[in-house]
Amino acid sequence: MANKSNTRCDLMLFGALGDLAQRKLFPALYQLERANLLADGSRILAIARTDVDTDAVRSQLREKLTHYVKPEEMDAELADRFLQRVDYLRLDFSEPEGFGALNDWHQQGSGELIVYMATPPSMYGVIARNLRAASCCTENTRVVVEKPIGHDLESSRVINDELGEVFKESQLFRIDHYLGKETVQNLIALRFANNLFASQWDQNHISHVEITVAESVGIEGRWGYFDKAGQIRDMIQNHLLQLLCLIAMDPPSDLSADSIRDEKVKVLKALRRVTPDMMESHVVRGQYTAGTSNGKPVPGYLEEEGANKGSDTETFVALKAEIENWRWSGVPFYIRTGKRLPEKLSQIIIHFKPAPHYIFDPDQKHLANNKLIIRLQPDEGMSLKILTKDQGLDKGMRLRQGPLELTFSETFENDRIPDAYERLLWEVMKGNQYLFVRRDEVEHAWSWVDQVIQNWRDSGAPPKRYAAGTWGPVASIAMITRDGRSWYEDA
Ligand code: BG6
């Protein structure tokens, strides 16, 4: 996949010694090198506050690459070539004087400038202003920022305003790493390249939709951050609402960033606001207690390292979301996500309505609806449950539900599934914003989520407990059972 004609880039990476950069960004950049997608002359400036030199940073990166890149994908010579692109600059992000050195570095190269802020969002504004003061940026500079963009609508506006003072919206690449996942992008192909589904994708044919993003891990040393966020800010406001938008949006007129994002915004605007009287029936909030994970005992959220014992932050949320528009009226979207659930699993299930007139064995009527299961991770693929006749002389017209199965790793066995950050960095280099979140998307998502958080606050009700290693509080099962449905479990 030689592609040396790519534009040459100068990537300034703020927060280069942090966990995200080391665990995700450098391995992703290494993979781009491996795929021959980094143009000759592209350079990376690792920027952090620590007093070390370039050699020390390169050897630290080499070690981390060995850790985070699969052994069969690690090549020492290639890693050396990649690390030659990396320089290190020690910098206090809040001191404008130091930013002159960034300009000097950029002047020595000839690549398009990309600034990646892998820092806390509170630093975005000051970094942007200091870059401007040092005349580092032009109208072509691309700026990548990570979530969370604020912790509510108001704080997200402050951050967006600060960035907006220096950069135009067309320069900003707000990351939601779920959009970089291959299978998430596949939702667009599935929906808009297959008329079979496109013509069935509405309230006439679909009864309800489930979205589950489950994690088996707990807080993993991130208690300080997580406790201020909780699962609704950490996962629902961004990843799950993005998935919901991709499932629910109308067909965009083309694949351009704004066509797609316009359609997503329409969905967010059509989300029914959750009023206090809907909380009981539409929202479940949980927090894990001690239990087991992969057969081993694990502590509860309040016993994790660094925990504040009185915290009522949620580690699980289940929600029934409703989209008030022509296409989705009357079709609930049940979404749930949590830490310390039995397994890591992200999947979307589209439940189709049964045929209008049923002529088979009445005992089997419950089987008679097709389901499309989209597995985002692990085991990426899709499965369409269809009904066929059970085989055998004695079976008459007994029905059987079986899968039409597409498991990407088996069907396309030679194709490596890239990590989300590889795709996202590559799209930034190409200047394509379609996998990045526009300001109005962030703000509409906050506005909807803020209402739920406000209702929680007003009610003062503590989260419901669930033992680590289970599928969340029983109230989550009750929420969907009340509607005569159940969470899908692969039999
Ligand atoms: C992050 C959240 O955005 O996504 C984490 O902050 C979460 O809490 C992670 O663990 C999940 O991402 P993935 O790609 O492992 O599903």
Coordinates of C-alpha atoms and ligand atoms in Angstrom, one line a residue:
M1 CA 0.0 0.0 0.0
A2 CA 2.7 2.5 -0.9
N3 CA 1.5 6.0 -0.7
K4 CA 4.6 8.1 -0.5
S5 CA 2.8 10.9 -2.4
N6 CA 1.0 11.8 0.8
T7 CA 1.4 15.3 2.1
R8 CA 4.3 15.8 4.3
C9 CA 3.3 16.6 7.9
D10 CA 4.8 18.3 11.0
L11 CA 2.9 16.9 13.9
M12 CA 3.2 18.7 17.3
L13 CA 2.1 16.4 20.0
F14 CA 1.3 18.1 23.3
G15 CA 1.1 15.6 26.2
A16 CA 3.5 13.2 24.4
L17 CA 4.6 11.4 27.5
G18 CA 1.1 10.8 28.8
D19 CA -0.8 7.6 28.8
L20 CA -2.9 8.2 25.6
A21 CA 0.1 9.2 23.5
Q22 CA 2.2 6.3 24.6
R23 CA -0.5 3.6 24.6
K24 CA -2.4 4.8 21.5
L25 CA -0.9 7.6 19.5
F26 CA 2.6 6.5 19.0
P27 CA 1.6 2.9 18.2
A28 CA -0.9 4.3 15.7
L29 CA 1.8 6.5 14.1
Y30 CA 4.1 3.5 14.0
Q31 CA 1.4 1.5 12.1
L32 CA 1.1 4.4 9.6
E33 CA 4.8 4.1 9.1
R34 CA 4.5 0.4 8.6
A35 CA 1.7 0.9 6.1
N36 CA 4.0 3.3 4.3
L37 CA 1.6 6.2 4.8
L38 CA 3.9 8.7 6.4
A39 CA 5.4 10.8 3.7
D40 CA 9.2 11.3 3.5
G41 CA 10.1 14.3 5.6
S42 CA 7.1 14.0 7.9
R43 CA 8.2 14.8 11.5
I44 CA 6.8 14.5 15.0
L45 CA 7.6 16.9 17.8
A46 CA 6.8 15.2 21.2
I47 CA 6.1 18.0 23.7
A48 CA 5.8 17.6 27.5
R49 CA 6.9 19.2 30.7
T50 CA 9.4 16.5 31.8
D51 CA 13.0 17.4 31.7
V52 CA 14.5 14.7 29.4
D53 CA 16.1 14.7 26.0
T54 CA 15.2 13.3 22.6
D55 CA 17.4 10.2 23.0
A56 CA 15.7 9.3 26.3
V57 CA 12.3 9.8 24.8
R58 CA 13.1 7.7 21.7
S59 CA 14.3 4.8 23.9
Q60 CA 11.2 5.1 26.1
L61 CA 9.0 5.1 23.0
R62 CA 10.8 2.1 21.6
E63 CA 10.1 0.2 24.8
K64 CA 6.4 1.2 24.8
L65 CA 6.0 0.2 21.2
T66 CA 7.3 -3.2 22.0
H67 CA 4.7 -3.4 24.6
Y68 CA 1.7 -2.0 22.7
V69 CA 2.3 -3.3 19.2
K70 CA 1.7 -7.0 18.5
P71 CA 5.0 -8.9 18.3
E72 CA 4.3 -10.0 14.7
E73 CA 3.8 -6.4 13.7
M74 CA 6.9 -5.1 15.4
D75 CA 10.0 -4.6 13.2
A76 CA 13.1 -3.1 14.9
E77 CA 14.4 -1.5 11.7
L78 CA 11.1 0.1 10.9
A79 CA 10.8 1.3 14.5
D80 CA 14.2 2.9 14.2
R81 CA 13.1 4.6 11.0
F82 CA 10.0 5.8 12.7
L83 CA 11.7 7.1 15.8
Q84 CA 14.1 9.1 13.7
R85 CA 11.1 11.3 12.9
V86 CA 10.6 12.1 16.6
D87 CA 12.2 15.0 18.4
Y88 CA 11.4 16.1 22.0
L89 CA 10.8 19.5 23.4
R90 CA 10.4 20.3 27.1
L91 CA 7.8 23.0 27.4
D92 CA 5.5 24.5 30.1
F93 CA 2.3 24.8 28.1
S94 CA 1.2 27.9 30.0
E95 CA 4.3 29.9 29.3
P96 CA 4.2 31.8 26.0
E97 CA 8.0 32.4 25.9
G98 CA 8.7 28.7 25.2
F99 CA 6.5 28.6 22.1
G100 CA 9.0 30.3 20.0
A101 CA 10.9 27.0 19.9
L102 CA 7.9 25.4 18.3
N103 CA 8.0 27.9 15.5
D104 CA 11.7 27.3 15.0
W105 CA 11.1 23.6 14.7
H106 CA 8.3 24.0 12.2
Q107 CA 10.3 26.5 10.1
Q108 CA 13.0 23.8 9.7
G109 CA 10.6 21.5 7.9
S110 CA 8.2 21.9 5.1
G111 CA 5.2 19.9 6.2
E112 CA 1.6 20.9 6.9
L113 CA 1.2 21.6 10.6
I114 CA -0.9 19.3 12.7
V115 CA -1.3 20.2 16.4
Y116 CA -2.5 17.3 18.6
M117 CA -3.5 18.2 22.2
A118 CA -3.4 15.0 24.2
T119 CA -3.8 17.1 27.3
P120 CA -6.5 17.8 29.8
P121 CA -9.1 20.0 28.0
S122 CA -8.4 22.8 30.5
M123 CA -5.1 23.3 28.6
Y124 CA -6.7 23.7 25.1
G125 CA -7.4 27.4 25.3
V126 CA -4.0 28.4 26.7
I127 CA -2.1 26.2 24.2
A128 CA -4.1 27.7 21.3
R129 CA -3.4 31.3 22.5
N130 CA 0.3 30.6 22.9
L131 CA 0.5 29.0 19.5
R132 CA -1.1 32.1 18.0
A133 CA 1.1 34.5 20.0
A134 CA 4.2 32.7 18.7
S135 CA 2.8 32.8 15.1
C136 CA 3.0 29.0 14.8
C137 CA -0.2 28.5 13.0
T138 CA -1.7 29.4 9.7
E139 CA -5.2 29.0 8.3
N140 CA -4.2 25.5 7.2
T141 CA -3.1 24.2 10.6
R142 CA -5.2 21.3 11.8
V143 CA -5.9 20.9 15.4
V144 CA -6.9 17.7 17.1
V145 CA -8.5 17.6 20.5
E146 CA -9.6 14.8 22.7
K147 CA -12.7 14.3 24.7
P148 CA -14.1 15.3 27.1
I149 CA -15.0 18.6 25.7
G150 CA -16.2 20.0 29.0
H151 CA -18.4 18.3 31.6
D152 CA -21.6 20.0 30.6
L153 CA -23.0 22.2 27.9
E154 CA -21.7 25.4 29.5
S155 CA -18.2 24.2 30.1
S156 CA -18.0 22.7 26.6
R157 CA -19.0 26.1 25.2
V158 CA -16.2 27.8 27.1
I159 CA -13.7 25.3 25.6
N160 CA -15.1 25.6 22.1
D161 CA -15.1 29.4 22.3
E162 CA -11.5 29.4 23.4
L163 CA -10.5 27.1 20.5
G164 CA -12.8 29.1 18.2
E165 CA -11.0 32.4 19.0
V166 CA -7.9 31.0 17.4
F167 CA -9.1 28.4 14.9
K168 CA -11.9 28.0 12.4
E169 CA -14.3 25.1 12.8
S170 CA -12.8 23.7 9.6
Q171 CA -9.5 23.4 11.3
L172 CA -10.8 21.5 14.4
F173 CA -10.7 17.7 14.6
R174 CA -12.6 16.7 17.8
I175 CA -11.9 13.0 18.5
D176 CA -14.5 10.5 19.4
H177 CA -12.4 7.4 19.0
Y178 CA -15.5 5.2 18.4
L179 CA -15.9 6.9 15.0
G180 CA -12.4 5.6 14.1
K181 CA -13.4 2.0 14.7
E182 CA -13.6 0.1 11.4
T183 CA -16.9 -1.5 12.4
V184 CA -18.5 1.8 13.3
Q185 CA -17.7 3.2 9.9
N186 CA -19.1 0.0 8.5
L187 CA -22.5 1.2 9.8
I188 CA -22.4 3.8 7.1
A189 CA -21.6 1.2 4.4
L190 CA -24.2 -1.3 5.8
R191 CA -27.0 1.3 5.8
F192 CA -26.3 3.2 2.7
A193 CA -24.7 0.7 0.3
N194 CA -27.3 -2.0 0.9
N195 CA -30.8 -1.1 -0.3
L196 CA -32.0 -4.2 1.3
F197 CA -31.6 -2.5 4.7
A198 CA -32.0 1.1 3.6
S199 CA -35.6 0.3 2.5
Q200 CA -36.4 -1.4 5.9
W201 CA -34.8 1.2 8.2
D202 CA -37.8 2.9 9.9
Q203 CA -40.7 2.6 12.2
N204 CA -42.7 0.6 9.7
H205 CA -40.2 -2.3 9.8
I206 CA -38.2 -1.9 13.0
S207 CA -39.7 -2.4 16.5
H208 CA -36.8 -1.4 18.6
V209 CA -33.0 -1.0 18.7
E210 CA -30.5 -2.1 21.4
I211 CA -27.0 -0.6 21.8
T212 CA -24.8 -2.2 24.4
V213 CA -21.2 -1.1 25.1
A214 CA -20.0 -3.3 28.0
E215 CA -16.6 -3.3 29.6
S216 CA -15.2 -5.9 32.0
V217 CA -12.6 -3.6 33.3
G218 CA -13.2 -1.3 36.3
I219 CA -11.6 2.1 36.8
E220 CA -8.0 1.1 36.2
G221 CA -6.3 3.8 38.3
R222 CA -8.4 6.6 36.7
W223 CA -10.6 7.1 39.8
G224 CA -9.8 10.8 40.0
Y225 CA -11.0 11.6 36.5
F226 CA -13.8 9.1 36.4
D227 CA -15.4 10.0 39.6
K228 CA -16.0 13.6 38.3
A229 CA -17.4 12.2 35.0
G230 CA -19.3 9.0 35.6
Q231 CA -20.5 6.7 32.9
I232 CA -23.0 9.1 31.4
R233 CA -20.3 11.7 30.6
D234 CA -17.6 9.3 29.9
M235 CA -19.5 7.0 27.5
I236 CA -23.0 8.1 26.7
Q237 CA -22.5 11.8 25.9
N238 CA -20.0 10.8 23.2
H239 CA -19.6 7.2 22.1
L240 CA -23.1 5.9 22.6
L241 CA -24.9 8.9 21.2
Q242 CA -22.6 8.8 18.2
L243 CA -23.6 5.2 17.6
L244 CA -27.2 6.1 18.0
C245 CA -26.8 8.9 15.5
L246 CA -25.2 6.6 12.9
I247 CA -28.0 4.1 13.3
A248 CA -30.8 6.7 13.2
M249 CA -29.6 9.4 10.8
D250 CA -31.2 10.0 7.4
P251 CA -29.1 9.2 4.4
P252 CA -26.6 12.0 3.8
S253 CA -26.5 13.3 0.3
D254 CA -22.8 12.4 0.0
L255 CA -19.9 11.3 2.2
S256 CA -18.6 14.8 3.0
A257 CA -18.0 15.7 6.6
D258 CA -20.8 18.3 6.8
S259 CA -23.4 16.2 5.0
I260 CA -22.9 13.4 7.5
R261 CA -22.7 15.7 10.5
D262 CA -25.8 17.7 9.5
E263 CA -27.7 14.4 9.6
K264 CA -26.3 13.4 13.0
V265 CA -27.2 16.8 14.4
K266 CA -30.8 16.3 13.2
V267 CA -31.0 13.1 15.2
L268 CA -29.6 14.8 18.4
K269 CA -32.1 17.6 18.0
A270 CA -35.0 15.1 17.7
L271 CA -34.1 13.2 20.9
R272 CA -37.0 13.4 23.3
R273 CA -35.8 15.2 26.4
V274 CA -36.0 13.1 29.6
T275 CA -38.2 14.9 32.0
P276 CA -38.2 14.2 35.8
D277 CA -41.4 12.1 35.5
M278 CA -39.8 9.9 32.9
M279 CA -36.7 9.0 35.0
E280 CA -38.3 5.9 36.6
S281 CA -39.3 4.3 33.4
H282 CA -36.5 5.5 31.1
V283 CA -33.2 5.7 33.1
V284 CA -31.2 3.3 35.3
R285 CA -28.1 4.4 37.1
G286 CA -25.8 1.9 38.7
Q287 CA -22.6 1.5 40.6
Y288 CA -20.7 -1.7 41.0
T289 CA -19.9 -3.4 44.3
A290 CA -17.3 -6.2 44.9
G291 CA -17.7 -9.2 42.7
T292 CA -15.8 -11.2 40.2
S293 CA -14.2 -10.5 36.9
N294 CA -12.9 -13.3 34.7
G295 CA -13.2 -15.6 37.6
K296 CA -11.2 -13.5 40.0
P297 CA -12.5 -11.4 43.0
V298 CA -12.5 -7.7 42.3
P299 CA -13.2 -4.7 44.6
G300 CA -16.3 -2.5 44.4
Y301 CA -16.1 1.0 42.9
L302 CA -15.9 2.5 46.4
E303 CA -13.0 0.2 47.4
E304 CA -10.9 1.0 44.3
E305 CA -7.6 2.7 44.9
G306 CA -8.0 6.4 45.7
A307 CA -11.8 6.1 46.1
N308 CA -13.9 8.5 48.0
K309 CA -16.1 6.2 50.0
G310 CA -19.1 8.4 49.8
S311 CA -19.2 8.8 46.1
D312 CA -22.4 8.2 44.3
T313 CA -20.9 8.4 40.8
E314 CA -22.5 5.9 38.3
T315 CA -20.5 3.2 36.6
F316 CA -23.5 1.9 34.7
V317 CA -26.3 3.6 32.8
A318 CA -29.2 2.1 30.9
L319 CA -31.5 4.4 29.0
K320 CA -34.5 4.3 26.8
A321 CA -34.0 7.0 24.2
E322 CA -36.8 8.1 21.9
I323 CA -36.3 10.0 18.7
E324 CA -39.2 12.2 17.8
N325 CA -39.3 12.2 14.1
W326 CA -41.1 10.6 11.2
R327 CA -38.7 7.8 10.7
W328 CA -38.4 6.7 14.4
S329 CA -41.6 7.6 16.1
G330 CA -42.5 4.8 18.5
V331 CA -39.2 2.9 18.1
P332 CA -37.3 3.0 21.4
F333 CA -33.5 2.8 21.4
Y334 CA -32.4 0.9 24.6
I335 CA -28.9 1.8 25.3
R336 CA -26.7 0.5 28.2
T337 CA -23.1 0.8 29.1
G338 CA -21.1 -0.1 32.2
K339 CA -17.8 -0.9 33.8
R340 CA -17.2 -4.3 35.4
L341 CA -19.8 -6.1 33.3
P342 CA -19.3 -9.8 32.5
E343 CA -17.4 -9.2 29.3
K344 CA -16.1 -6.6 26.9
L345 CA -18.7 -6.4 24.2
S346 CA -20.1 -3.6 22.0
Q347 CA -23.0 -4.5 19.8
I348 CA -26.1 -3.1 18.2
I349 CA -29.2 -5.1 17.6
I350 CA -31.9 -4.1 15.2
H351 CA -35.1 -5.8 16.0
F352 CA -37.4 -6.0 12.9
K353 CA -41.1 -6.2 13.3
P354 CA -42.8 -9.5 12.6
A355 CA -44.6 -10.2 9.3
P356 CA -48.0 -8.6 9.2
H357 CA -49.9 -11.9 9.1
Y358 CA -48.5 -14.9 10.9
I359 CA -49.5 -18.4 9.5
F360 CA -47.2 -20.8 11.4
D361 CA -47.4 -22.6 14.6
P362 CA -48.8 -20.2 17.3
D363 CA -46.3 -21.6 19.8
Q364 CA -43.5 -20.2 17.7
K365 CA -44.8 -16.7 17.2
H366 CA -42.2 -15.2 19.5
L367 CA -39.5 -16.3 17.1
A368 CA -41.0 -14.5 14.2
N369 CA -39.0 -11.4 14.0
N370 CA -35.7 -10.9 12.2
K371 CA -32.8 -9.4 14.1
L372 CA -29.7 -7.8 12.7
I373 CA -26.8 -8.0 15.2
I374 CA -23.9 -5.7 14.5
R375 CA -20.8 -6.7 16.6
L376 CA -18.5 -3.8 17.0
Q377 CA -16.0 -5.5 19.3
P378 CA -14.7 -8.1 19.8
D379 CA -15.2 -10.6 17.0
E380 CA -16.2 -7.8 14.6
G381 CA -19.0 -8.8 12.2
M382 CA -22.7 -9.0 11.5
S383 CA -25.3 -11.6 11.9
L384 CA -28.8 -11.6 10.5
K385 CA -31.2 -13.9 12.2
I386 CA -33.7 -15.2 9.8
L387 CA -36.4 -17.9 9.9
T388 CA -36.3 -21.1 8.0
K389 CA -38.1 -24.3 8.1
D390 CA -36.8 -26.9 10.5
Q391 CA -35.4 -29.9 8.6
G392 CA -36.8 -33.4 8.9
L393 CA -39.9 -35.4 7.9
D394 CA -41.4 -35.1 11.4
K395 CA -41.0 -31.3 11.7
G396 CA -43.9 -30.2 9.4
M397 CA -43.6 -26.4 9.0
R398 CA -41.8 -25.9 12.3
L399 CA -39.7 -22.7 12.2
R400 CA -36.1 -22.3 13.1
Q401 CA -34.2 -19.1 13.6
G402 CA -30.6 -19.2 12.3
P403 CA -27.9 -16.7 11.4
L404 CA -26.6 -15.4 8.1
E405 CA -23.2 -14.8 9.4
L406 CA -20.4 -12.4 8.4
T407 CA -17.3 -12.5 10.7
F408 CA -14.8 -10.1 9.3
S409 CA -11.7 -12.0 10.5
E410 CA -12.9 -15.1 8.8
T411 CA -14.4 -13.7 5.6
F412 CA -11.6 -11.2 5.0
E413 CA -8.9 -13.1 6.7
N414 CA -5.9 -11.2 5.3
D415 CA -7.2 -7.8 6.1
R416 CA -5.9 -6.4 9.3
I417 CA -8.4 -4.3 11.3
P418 CA -6.7 -1.1 12.1
D419 CA -7.0 0.5 15.5
A420 CA -9.3 3.6 15.7
Y421 CA -6.4 6.0 16.2
E422 CA -4.6 4.8 13.1
R423 CA -7.7 5.7 11.0
L424 CA -8.3 9.0 12.8
L425 CA -4.7 10.2 12.5
W426 CA -4.6 9.2 8.9
E427 CA -7.8 11.2 8.2
V428 CA -6.4 14.2 10.0
M429 CA -3.3 14.0 7.7
K430 CA -5.6 13.9 4.7
G431 CA -7.7 16.8 6.2
N432 CA -10.9 14.9 6.2
Q433 CA -13.2 15.8 9.0
Y434 CA -16.0 13.3 8.5
L435 CA -14.9 11.1 11.4
F436 CA -14.7 14.0 13.8
V437 CA -17.3 15.7 15.9
R438 CA -18.5 19.2 15.0
R439 CA -19.2 21.7 17.7
D440 CA -23.0 21.6 17.4
E441 CA -23.0 17.8 17.8
V442 CA -21.0 18.1 21.0
E443 CA -23.4 20.8 22.3
H444 CA -26.6 19.1 21.4
A445 CA -25.3 15.9 23.0
W446 CA -24.5 17.8 26.2
S447 CA -27.8 19.5 26.3
W448 CA -29.6 16.1 26.3
V449 CA -27.3 14.5 28.8
D450 CA -27.3 17.5 31.1
Q451 CA -31.1 17.2 31.5
V452 CA -30.7 13.6 32.7
I453 CA -27.9 14.6 35.1
Q454 CA -30.0 17.5 36.4
N455 CA -32.9 15.1 37.1
W456 CA -30.6 12.8 39.0
R457 CA -29.3 15.7 41.1
D458 CA -32.8 16.9 41.8
S459 CA -34.0 13.5 42.9
G460 CA -31.0 12.9 45.1
A461 CA -31.5 9.1 44.5
P462 CA -28.3 7.1 44.9
P463 CA -27.2 4.8 42.1
K464 CA -28.5 1.2 42.2
R465 CA -25.8 -1.3 43.2
Y466 CA -24.8 -4.3 41.1
A467 CA -22.1 -6.9 41.7
A468 CA -19.0 -6.7 39.5
G469 CA -19.3 -9.3 36.9
T470 CA -23.1 -9.0 36.4
W471 CA -25.1 -7.1 33.7
G472 CA -25.9 -4.1 35.9
P473 CA -28.7 -3.5 38.3
V474 CA -31.9 -5.6 37.9
A475 CA -33.7 -2.3 37.3
S476 CA -32.1 -2.3 33.8
I477 CA -33.8 -5.6 33.0
A478 CA -37.0 -4.4 34.5
M479 CA -36.8 -1.2 32.3
I480 CA -36.9 -3.2 29.1
T481 CA -39.2 -6.0 30.4
R482 CA -41.9 -3.5 31.2
D483 CA -42.1 -2.9 27.5
G484 CA -42.5 -6.7 26.9
R485 CA -38.9 -7.0 25.6
S486 CA -35.6 -8.3 26.9
W487 CA -31.9 -7.5 26.3
Y488 CA -30.6 -9.7 23.6
E489 CA -28.4 -12.5 24.6
D490 CA -26.7 -14.7 22.1
A491 CA -28.1 -18.1 22.8
Ligands
BG6_1 C1 -13.0 6.0 26.7 C2 -13.5 6.1 28.1 O1 -13.4 7.1 25.9 O2 -13.5 4.8 26.1 C3 -13.0 4.9 28.9 O3 -12.9 7.3 28.7 C4 -13.5 3.6 28.2 O4 -13.6 4.9 30.2 C5 -13.0 3.6 26.7 O5 -12.9 2.5 28.9 C6 -13.6 2.4 26.0 O6 -13.0 2.4 24.7 P1 -12.9 1.0 23.9 O7 -12.4 1.4 22.6 O8 -12.0 0.2 24.7 O9 -14.3 0.5 23.8

